[in-house]
Coordinates of N, CA and C in Angstrom, one line a residue:
Chain R
X74 N 0.8 -1.2 0.0 CA 0.0 0.0 0.0 C 0.9 1.2 0.0
X75 N 0.8 2.0 -1.1 CA 1.6 3.2 -1.1 C 0.9 4.3 -0.3
X76 N 1.8 5.0 0.5 CA 1.2 5.9 1.4 C 1.9 7.3 1.4
X77 N 1.2 8.3 1.8 CA 1.7 9.6 2.0 C 1.3 10.1 3.3
X78 N 2.3 10.5 4.1 CA 2.0 10.9 5.5 C 2.4 12.4 5.8
X79 N 1.4 13.0 6.5 CA 1.7 14.4 6.9 C 1.2 14.5 8.4
X80 N 1.9 15.4 9.1 CA 1.4 15.8 10.4 C 0.1 16.6 10.3
X81 N -0.9 16.2 10.9 CA -2.2 16.8 10.7 C -2.3 18.2 11.3
X82 N -1.3 18.5 12.3 CA -1.4 19.8 12.9 C -2.5 19.9 14.0
X83 N -2.9 21.1 14.3 CA -2.6 22.3 13.6 C -1.2 22.9 13.9
X84 N -0.7 23.5 12.9 CA 0.6 24.1 13.0 C 0.4 25.6 13.1
X85 N 0.8 26.2 14.2 CA 0.6 27.7 14.3 C 2.0 28.4 14.2
X86 N 2.0 29.4 13.3 CA 3.2 30.2 13.0 C 2.9 31.6 13.1
X87 N 3.7 32.4 13.7 CA 3.5 33.9 13.8 C 3.6 34.5 12.4
X88 N 2.8 35.5 12.2 CA 2.9 36.3 10.9 C 4.3 36.8 10.7
X89 N 4.8 36.6 9.5 CA 6.1 37.0 9.1 C 7.2 36.0 9.3
X90 N 6.9 34.9 10.0 CA 7.9 33.8 10.2 C 7.8 32.8 9.0
X91 N 8.7 31.8 9.1 CA 8.7 30.8 8.0 C 7.9 29.6 8.5
X92 N 6.9 29.2 7.7 CA 6.1 27.9 8.0 C 6.8 26.8 7.2
X93 N 7.0 25.7 7.9 CA 7.6 24.5 7.3 C 6.6 23.3 7.4
X94 N 6.3 22.8 6.3 CA 5.3 21.7 6.2 C 6.1 20.5 5.6
X95 N 5.9 19.3 6.2 CA 6.6 18.2 5.8 C 5.7 17.0 5.4
X96 N 6.3 16.2 4.5 CA 5.5 15.1 4.0 C 6.5 13.9 3.7
X97 N 6.1 12.7 4.1 CA 6.9 11.6 3.8 C 6.1 10.6 2.9
X98 N 6.8 9.8 2.1 CA 6.0 8.9 1.2 C 6.7 7.5 1.2
X99 N 6.0 6.5 0.8 CA 6.5 5.1 1.1 C 7.3 4.5 -0.1
X100 N 7.3 5.1 -1.3 CA 7.8 4.4 -2.4 C 9.0 5.1 -3.1
X101 N 10.1 4.5 -3.1 CA 11.3 5.2 -3.7 C 11.2 5.4 -5.2
X102 N 10.2 4.7 -5.8 CA 10.1 4.9 -7.3 C 9.1 6.0 -7.6
X103 N 8.7 6.8 -6.7 CA 7.8 7.9 -6.9 C 8.3 8.9 -7.9
X104 N 7.5 9.5 -8.7 CA 7.9 10.3 -9.8 C 7.7 11.8 -9.6
X105 N 6.5 12.1 -9.1 CA 6.2 13.6 -9.0 C 5.4 13.9 -7.8
X106 N 5.6 15.1 -7.4 CA 5.2 15.5 -6.0 C 4.5 16.9 -6.1
X107 N 3.4 17.0 -5.4 CA 2.6 18.2 -5.5 C 2.2 18.7 -4.1
X108 N 2.1 20.0 -4.0 CA 1.5 20.7 -2.8 C 0.3 21.4 -3.3
X109 N -0.8 21.1 -2.6 CA -2.1 21.8 -2.8 C -2.5 22.5 -1.5
X110 N -3.1 23.7 -1.7 CA -3.7 24.4 -0.6 C -5.2 24.3 -0.7
X111 N -5.8 24.1 0.5 CA -7.3 24.0 0.5 C -7.8 24.9 1.6
X112 N -8.5 26.0 1.3 CA -9.2 26.8 2.2 C -10.5 26.1 2.7
X113 N -10.9 26.4 3.9 CA -12.1 25.7 4.4 C -13.3 25.9 3.5
X114 N -13.9 24.9 3.1 CA -15.1 24.9 2.2 C -14.8 25.1 0.8
X115 N -13.5 25.1 0.4 CA -13.1 25.3 -1.0 C -12.5 24.1 -1.5
X116 N -12.1 24.1 -2.8 CA -11.5 23.0 -3.5 C -9.9 23.1 -3.4
X117 N -9.2 22.1 -3.5 CA -7.7 22.1 -3.5 C -7.2 22.9 -4.7
X118 N -6.2 23.8 -4.5 CA -5.6 24.5 -5.6 C -4.1 24.2 -5.5
X119 N -3.5 24.1 -6.7 CA -2.1 23.8 -6.7 C -1.2 24.9 -6.3
X120 N -0.3 24.6 -5.4 CA 0.7 25.6 -5.0 C 2.0 25.4 -5.8
X121 N 2.5 24.2 -5.8 CA 3.8 23.9 -6.5 C 3.8 22.4 -6.8
X122 N 4.6 22.1 -7.8 CA 5.0 20.7 -8.1 C 6.5 20.6 -8.2
X123 N 7.0 19.4 -7.9 CA 8.5 19.2 -8.0 C 8.7 17.8 -8.4
X124 N 9.7 17.7 -9.3 CA 10.0 16.3 -9.9 C 11.4 15.9 -9.5
X125 N 12.3 16.8 -9.3 CA 13.8 16.5 -9.1 C 14.2 16.8 -7.7
X126 N 15.2 16.1 -7.3 CA 15.8 16.4 -6.0 C 16.3 17.8 -5.9
X127 N 16.2 18.4 -4.7 CA 16.6 19.8 -4.5 C 15.5 20.7 -4.2
X128 N 15.7 22.0 -4.4 CA 14.8 23.0 -4.0 C 14.2 23.6 -5.3
X129 N 12.9 24.0 -5.2 CA 12.3 24.8 -6.2 C 11.5 25.9 -5.6
X130 N 11.8 27.1 -6.1 CA 11.3 28.3 -5.5 C 10.3 29.0 -6.4
X131 N 9.2 29.5 -5.8 CA 8.2 30.3 -6.5 C 7.6 31.3 -5.6
X132 N 8.2 32.5 -5.7 CA 7.7 33.6 -4.8 C 8.1 33.3 -3.4
X133 N 7.1 33.3 -2.5 CA 7.4 33.0 -1.1 C 7.4 31.5 -0.7
X134 N 7.2 30.7 -1.7 CA 7.1 29.2 -1.5 C 8.3 28.5 -2.1
X135 N 8.8 27.6 -1.3 CA 9.9 26.7 -1.7 C 9.6 25.3 -1.4
X136 N 9.6 24.5 -2.5 CA 9.4 23.0 -2.3 C 10.8 22.4 -2.2
X137 N 11.0 21.4 -1.3 CA 12.3 20.7 -1.2 C 12.0 19.2 -1.3
X138 N 12.7 18.6 -2.2 CA 12.5 17.1 -2.4 C 13.8 16.4 -2.1
X139 N 13.7 15.3 -1.3 CA 14.8 14.4 -1.0 C 14.4 13.0 -1.3
X140 N 14.6 12.5 -2.5 CA 14.1 11.2 -2.8 C 14.8 10.1 -2.0
X141 N 16.1 10.2 -1.6 CA 16.7 9.2 -0.9 C 16.1 9.0 0.5
X142 N 15.7 10.1 1.1 CA 15.0 10.1 2.4 C 13.5 10.0 2.3
X143 N 13.0 10.1 1.1 CA 11.6 10.0 0.8 C 10.8 11.0 1.6
X144 N 11.2 12.3 1.4 CA 10.4 13.3 2.0 C 10.4 14.5 1.0
X145 N 9.3 15.3 1.1 CA 9.1 16.5 0.4 C 8.5 17.5 1.4
X146 N 9.1 18.7 1.3 CA 8.6 19.7 2.2 C 8.2 21.0 1.5
X147 N 7.5 21.8 2.2 CA 7.0 23.1 1.6 C 7.4 24.2 2.7
X148 N 8.1 25.2 2.3 CA 8.5 26.3 3.1 C 7.7 27.5 2.6
X149 N 7.1 28.2 3.6 CA 6.4 29.5 3.2 C 7.1 30.6 4.0
X150 N 7.7 31.5 3.2 CA 8.4 32.6 3.9 C 7.5 33.7 4.1
X151 N 7.8 34.6 5.1 CA 7.0 35.8 5.4 C 5.5 35.4 5.4
X152 N 5.2 34.5 6.3 CA 3.8 34.0 6.4 C 2.8 35.1 6.6
X153 N 1.7 34.9 5.9 CA 0.6 35.9 6.0 C -0.6 35.2 6.5
X154 N -1.5 36.0 7.1 CA -2.8 35.4 7.6 C -3.5 34.7 6.5
X155 N -3.4 35.2 5.3 CA -4.1 34.5 4.1 C -3.5 33.2 3.8
X156 N -2.4 32.8 4.4 CA -1.8 31.5 4.1 C -2.4 30.4 5.0
X157 N -3.3 30.9 6.0 CA -3.9 29.9 6.9 C -4.9 29.0 6.0
X158 N -4.6 27.7 6.0 CA -5.3 26.8 5.2 C -4.8 25.4 5.6
X159 N -5.4 24.4 4.9 CA -4.9 23.0 5.0 C -4.0 22.8 3.8
X160 N -2.9 22.3 4.0 CA -1.9 22.0 2.9 C -1.8 20.5 2.7
X161 N -2.1 20.1 1.4 CA -2.2 18.7 1.1 C -1.0 18.3 0.2
X162 N -0.3 17.3 0.6 CA 0.8 16.8 -0.1 C 0.3 15.6 -1.0
X163 N 0.7 15.6 -2.3 CA 0.2 14.5 -3.1 C 1.4 13.9 -3.9
X164 N 1.4 12.6 -4.1 CA 2.5 11.9 -4.7 C 1.9 11.1 -5.9
X165 N 2.6 11.2 -7.0 CA 2.3 10.2 -8.1 C 3.3 9.1 -8.0
X166 N 2.8 7.9 -7.7 CA 3.7 6.8 -7.5 C 4.0 6.1 -8.8
X167 N 3.7 6.7 -9.9 CA 3.9 6.0 -11.2 C 2.8 5.1 -11.6
X168 N 1.7 5.2 -10.9 CA 0.5 4.3 -11.2 C -0.7 5.1 -11.7
X169 N -0.4 6.2 -12.4 CA -1.5 6.9 -13.0 C -2.5 7.6 -12.1
X170 N -2.1 7.8 -10.9 CA -3.0 8.5 -10.0 C -2.2 9.3 -8.9
X171 N -2.9 10.2 -8.3 CA -2.3 11.0 -7.2 C -2.8 10.3 -5.9
X172 N -1.8 10.1 -5.0 CA -2.2 9.7 -3.6 C -2.0 10.9 -2.7
X173 N -3.0 11.3 -2.0 CA -2.9 12.5 -1.1 C -2.6 12.1 0.3
X174 N -1.9 13.0 1.0 CA -1.8 12.9 2.5 C -3.1 13.4 3.1
X175 N -3.1 13.3 4.4 CA -4.3 13.8 5.1 C -4.3 15.3 5.3
X176 N -3.2 15.9 5.0 CA -3.2 17.4 5.1 C -2.7 17.9 6.4
X177 N -2.1 19.1 6.4 CA -1.6 19.8 7.6 C -2.4 21.1 7.7
X178 N -3.0 21.3 8.8 CA -3.7 22.6 9.0 C -2.8 23.6 9.5
X179 N -2.6 24.7 8.8 CA -1.7 25.8 9.1 C -2.5 27.0 9.5
X180 N -2.1 27.6 10.7 CA -2.7 28.8 11.1 C -1.6 29.8 11.3
X181 N -1.8 31.0 10.7 CA -0.8 32.1 10.8 C -1.4 33.1 11.8
X182 N -0.6 33.3 12.9 CA -1.1 34.2 14.0 C -0.7 35.6 13.7
X183 N -1.6 36.5 13.6 CA -1.3 37.9 13.4 C -0.5 38.5 14.6
Chain V
X219 N -15.8 32.1 -16.4 CA -14.9 31.3 -17.2 C -14.3 30.1 -16.4
X220 N -15.3 29.4 -15.8 CA -14.9 28.3 -14.9 C -14.2 27.2 -15.6
X221 N -13.0 26.7 -15.1 CA -12.3 25.7 -15.8 C -12.9 24.3 -15.6
X222 N -13.2 24.0 -14.3 CA -13.8 22.7 -14.0 C -15.1 23.1 -13.2
X223 N -16.2 22.7 -13.7 CA -17.5 23.0 -13.0 C -18.2 21.8 -12.6
X224 N -19.0 21.9 -11.5 CA -19.8 20.7 -11.0 C -21.2 21.2 -10.7
X225 N -22.1 20.3 -10.9 CA -23.5 20.6 -10.5 C -24.1 19.3 -9.9
X226 N -24.9 19.4 -8.8 CA -25.1 20.7 -8.1 C -24.0 21.0 -7.1
X227 N -24.0 22.1 -6.5 CA -23.0 22.4 -5.5 C -23.4 21.8 -4.1
X228 N -24.7 21.7 -3.8 CA -25.1 21.0 -2.6 C -26.2 20.0 -3.0
X229 N -26.2 18.9 -2.3 CA -27.2 17.9 -2.5 C -27.6 17.3 -1.2
X230 N -28.8 17.4 -0.8 CA -29.4 16.8 0.4 C -30.4 15.9 0.0
X231 N -30.3 14.6 0.5 CA -31.3 13.6 0.0 C -31.5 12.5 1.1
X232 N -32.5 11.7 0.8 CA -32.8 10.7 1.8 C -32.0 9.4 1.4
X233 N -31.8 8.6 2.5 CA -31.2 7.3 2.3 C -32.0 6.5 1.3
X234 N -31.3 5.7 0.4 CA -32.0 4.9 -0.5 C -32.3 5.5 -1.9
X235 N -32.2 6.9 -1.9 CA -32.4 7.6 -3.2 C -31.3 7.4 -4.2
X236 N -31.5 7.7 -5.4 CA -30.5 7.7 -6.5 C -30.2 9.1 -6.9
X237 N -29.0 9.5 -7.0 CA -28.7 10.9 -7.4 C -27.5 10.9 -8.4
X238 N -27.4 12.0 -9.1 CA -26.2 12.2 -10.1 C -25.6 13.5 -9.8
X239 N -24.3 13.5 -10.1 CA -23.5 14.7 -10.0 C -22.8 14.9 -11.4
X240 N -22.8 16.1 -11.9 CA -22.3 16.3 -13.2 C -21.0 17.1 -13.1
X241 N -20.1 16.9 -14.0 CA -18.8 17.6 -14.1 C -18.4 17.9 -15.5
X242 N -18.0 19.1 -15.8 CA -17.6 19.6 -17.1 C -16.3 20.4 -17.0
X243 N -15.3 20.1 -17.9 CA -14.1 20.9 -17.9 C -13.9 21.5 -19.3
X244 N -13.5 22.8 -19.3 CA -13.3 23.5 -20.6 C -11.8 23.8 -20.8
X245 N -11.0 22.9 -20.3 CA -9.5 23.1 -20.4 C -8.9 22.3 -21.5
X246 N -9.7 21.5 -22.2 CA -9.2 20.7 -23.3 C -8.4 19.5 -22.7
X247 N -8.6 19.2 -21.5 CA -7.8 18.1 -20.9 C -8.4 16.7 -21.4
X248 N -7.5 15.7 -21.3 CA -7.9 14.4 -21.7 C -8.3 13.5 -20.6
X249 N -7.9 13.9 -19.3 CA -8.2 13.0 -18.2 C -9.0 13.7 -17.1
X250 N -10.0 13.0 -16.6 CA -10.9 13.5 -15.6 C -11.0 12.5 -14.4
X251 N -11.3 13.0 -13.3 CA -11.2 12.2 -12.0 C -12.4 12.5 -11.1
X252 N -12.8 11.6 -10.3 CA -13.7 11.8 -9.2 C -13.0 11.5 -7.9
X253 N -13.0 12.4 -6.9 CA -12.5 12.2 -5.6 C -13.6 12.3 -4.6
X254 N -13.4 11.6 -3.4 CA -14.3 11.8 -2.3 C -13.4 12.3 -1.1
X255 N -13.9 13.4 -0.5 CA -13.3 13.9 0.7 C -14.2 13.8 1.9
X256 N -13.7 13.0 2.8 CA -14.6 12.7 4.0 C -14.5 13.8 5.0
X257 N -15.2 13.6 6.2 CA -15.3 14.6 7.2 C -13.9 14.9 7.8
X258 N -12.9 14.0 7.7 CA -11.6 14.2 8.2 C -10.7 14.9 7.2
X259 N -11.3 15.3 6.1 CA -10.6 16.0 5.0 C -9.7 15.1 4.2
X260 N -9.8 13.8 4.3 CA -9.0 12.9 3.5 C -9.5 12.8 2.1
X261 N -8.7 13.1 1.1 CA -9.1 13.1 -0.3 C -8.6 11.8 -0.9
X262 N -9.6 11.1 -1.4 CA -9.3 9.8 -2.0 C -9.9 9.6 -3.4
X263 N -9.0 9.1 -4.3 CA -9.5 9.0 -5.7 C -10.5 7.9 -5.8
X264 N -11.5 8.1 -6.6 CA -12.5 7.0 -6.8 C -12.3 6.5 -8.3
X265 N -12.4 7.3 -9.2 CA -12.3 6.9 -10.6 C -11.5 7.9 -11.4
X266 N -10.9 7.4 -12.5 CA -10.4 8.4 -13.5 C -10.6 7.8 -14.9
X267 N -10.8 8.8 -15.8 CA -11.1 8.5 -17.2 C -10.1 9.2 -18.1
X268 N -9.6 8.5 -19.1 CA -8.7 9.2 -20.0 C -9.3 9.0 -21.4
X269 N -9.7 10.1 -22.1 CA -10.3 10.1 -23.4 C -11.5 9.1 -23.3
X270 N -12.3 9.3 -22.4 CA -13.6 8.5 -22.2 C -13.4 7.1 -21.8
X271 N -12.2 6.7 -21.6 CA -11.9 5.3 -21.2 C -11.6 5.2 -19.7
X272 N -12.2 4.3 -19.0 CA -12.0 4.1 -17.5 C -10.5 3.6 -17.3
X273 N -9.8 4.4 -16.5 CA -8.4 4.0 -16.2 C -8.2 3.5 -14.8
X274 N -8.8 4.2 -13.9 CA -8.7 3.9 -12.5 C -10.1 3.6 -11.9
X275 N -10.2 2.5 -11.2 CA -11.5 2.2 -10.5 C -11.0 1.7 -9.2
X276 N -11.0 2.6 -8.2 CA -10.6 2.2 -6.9 C -11.7 1.3 -6.2
X277 N -11.4 0.9 -5.0 CA -12.3 0.0 -4.3 C -13.5 0.8 -3.9
X278 N -14.5 1.0 -4.8 CA -15.6 1.8 -4.6 C -16.8 0.9 -4.8
X279 N -17.9 1.0 -3.9 CA -19.1 0.2 -4.1 C -19.6 0.3 -5.5
X280 N -20.2 -0.8 -6.0 CA -20.7 -0.7 -7.4 C -22.0 0.1 -7.5
X281 N -22.4 0.7 -6.3 CA -23.5 1.7 -6.4 C -23.1 3.0 -7.0
X282 N -21.8 3.1 -7.1 CA -21.2 4.3 -7.8 C -20.9 4.0 -9.2
X283 N -21.5 4.7 -10.2 CA -21.2 4.4 -11.6 C -20.8 5.7 -12.3
X284 N -19.6 5.8 -12.7 CA -19.2 7.0 -13.5 C -19.6 6.8 -15.0
X285 N -19.7 7.9 -15.7 CA -20.0 7.9 -17.1 C -19.4 9.1 -17.8
X286 N -18.7 8.8 -18.9 CA -18.0 9.9 -19.6 C -18.6 9.9 -21.0
X287 N -19.5 10.8 -21.3 CA -20.1 10.9 -22.6 C -19.1 11.4 -23.7
X288 N -18.2 12.3 -23.2 CA -17.1 12.8 -24.0 C -16.0 13.3 -23.1
X289 N -14.9 13.6 -23.7 CA -13.7 13.8 -22.7 C -13.8 15.1 -21.9
X290 N -14.8 15.9 -22.2 CA -15.0 17.1 -21.4 C -16.0 16.9 -20.3
X291 N -16.6 15.8 -20.2 CA -17.6 15.5 -19.2 C -17.4 14.2 -18.5
X292 N -17.6 14.2 -17.2 CA -17.5 13.0 -16.4 C -18.6 13.1 -15.3
X293 N -19.6 12.3 -15.4 CA -20.7 12.3 -14.4 C -20.6 11.1 -13.5
X294 N -21.2 11.3 -12.3 CA -21.2 10.3 -11.3 C -22.6 10.0 -10.8
X295 N -23.0 8.8 -11.0 CA -24.4 8.4 -10.6 C -24.2 7.5 -9.3
X296 N -25.0 7.7 -8.3 CA -25.0 7.0 -7.1 C -26.3 6.4 -6.8
X297 N -26.4 5.1 -6.8 CA -27.7 4.4 -6.5 C -27.8 4.1 -5.0
X298 N -29.0 4.0 -4.5 CA -29.3 3.5 -3.1 C -28.4 4.2 -2.1
X299 N -28.4 5.5 -2.1 CA -27.5 6.3 -1.2 C -27.6 5.8 0.3
X300 N -26.4 5.8 0.9 CA -26.3 5.4 2.3 C -25.7 6.6 3.1
X301 N -25.9 6.5 4.4 CA -25.4 7.6 5.3 C -23.9 7.9 5.1
X302 N -23.2 6.8 4.9 CA -21.7 6.9 4.8 C -21.3 7.5 3.5
X303 N -22.2 7.8 2.6 CA -21.9 8.4 1.3 C -21.8 9.9 1.5
X304 N -22.2 10.4 2.6 CA -22.1 11.9 2.9 C -20.7 12.3 2.9
X305 N -20.4 13.2 2.0 CA -19.0 13.7 1.9 C -19.0 14.8 0.9
X306 N -17.8 15.4 0.6 CA -17.7 16.3 -0.5 C -17.1 15.5 -1.7
X307 N -17.7 15.6 -2.9 CA -17.2 14.9 -4.1 C -16.6 16.0 -5.0
X308 N -15.3 15.8 -5.3 CA -14.6 16.7 -6.2 C -14.3 16.0 -7.5
X309 N -14.6 16.8 -8.6 CA -14.2 16.4 -9.9 C -12.9 17.1 -10.2
X310 N -12.0 16.5 -11.0 CA -10.7 17.2 -11.3 C -10.4 16.8 -12.8
X311 N -9.5 17.5 -13.4 CA -9.0 17.2 -14.7 C -7.5 17.5 -14.8
X312 N -6.9 16.8 -15.8 CA -5.5 17.0 -16.1 C -5.2 16.8 -17.5
X313 N -4.1 17.3 -18.0 CA -3.8 17.2 -19.4 C -3.5 15.7 -19.8
X314 N -2.9 15.0 -18.9 CA -2.6 13.6 -19.2 C -2.6 12.8 -17.8
X315 N -2.0 11.7 -17.9 CA -2.1 10.8 -16.7 C -0.9 11.0 -15.7
X316 N 0.3 11.0 -16.3 CA 1.5 11.0 -15.4 C 2.1 12.4 -15.3
X317 N 2.5 12.8 -14.1 CA 3.2 14.0 -13.9 C 2.4 15.3 -14.2
X318 N 1.1 15.1 -14.4 CA 0.4 16.3 -14.8 C -0.4 16.9 -13.6
X319 N -0.4 18.2 -13.5 CA -1.2 18.9 -12.5 C -2.7 18.6 -12.7
X320 N -3.3 18.4 -11.6 CA -4.8 18.2 -11.6 C -5.5 19.5 -11.1
X321 N -6.5 19.9 -11.8 CA -7.3 21.0 -11.5 C -8.6 20.6 -11.0
X322 N -9.0 21.1 -9.8 CA -10.2 20.7 -9.1 C -11.4 21.6 -9.4
X323 N -12.6 20.9 -9.4 CA -13.8 21.7 -9.5 C -14.2 22.1 -8.1
X324 N -15.3 22.9 -7.9 CA -15.6 23.5 -6.6 C -16.2 22.5 -5.6
X325 N -16.5 21.3 -6.0 CA -17.0 20.3 -5.1 C -18.5 20.2 -5.0
X326 N -19.0 19.1 -4.7 CA -20.5 18.9 -4.5 C -20.6 18.3 -3.1
X327 N -21.3 19.1 -2.2 CA -21.5 18.6 -0.8 C -22.7 17.8 -0.7
X328 N -22.5 16.5 -0.5 CA -23.6 15.5 -0.4 C -23.9 15.2 1.0
X329 N -25.2 15.4 1.4 CA -25.6 15.0 2.7 C -26.7 14.0 2.6
X330 N -26.6 12.8 3.1 CA -27.6 11.8 3.1 C -28.2 11.7 4.5
X331 N -29.5 11.8 4.5 CA -30.2 11.8 5.8 C -31.0 10.5 6.0

């Protein structure tokens, strides 16, 4: 059973600080990795995807992938109250579907 | 200019009824999906279609039957609704199957009484 694990939180971070969200997965053959943000009562929306080991930056967001250790993380710099949401990690294990983690609820404290 | 749309947005019905949810995407994508998100926010794939062909059929009761009349539409019909079917159902689409970003519809909130 291929799995994606996240700490459910809640994770509370002061405004302006760095929020760090982590995700581990079970299969070394995994191919692609996604971070989605979901506001309460809304649908998931893509934040970033990453395919290769290392860091990928997009504005205040950085995704970090370490395939040897089987984890992917999302850093949010200069956290804003509008970043408060549930963050879903999703992994394509090469089996034509995305497997989602249970999500981490992030709260940015003004 | 909605990319992935679903109807209805809310659905409240009695146990034992049959209901359908419709999904349409105007992104020109080849692949469409149905997900179920339970009360604990766990998002789990149910079905996926690629060019109207069923690709993924997870362990879902056969009361759930997807239908794709064309690659822009993927509907979900549910027979004999049960209390445990209460959830949010999301439709999604992507350009292809592997490594492709999935775009989600707004969700259909189903409540079975």
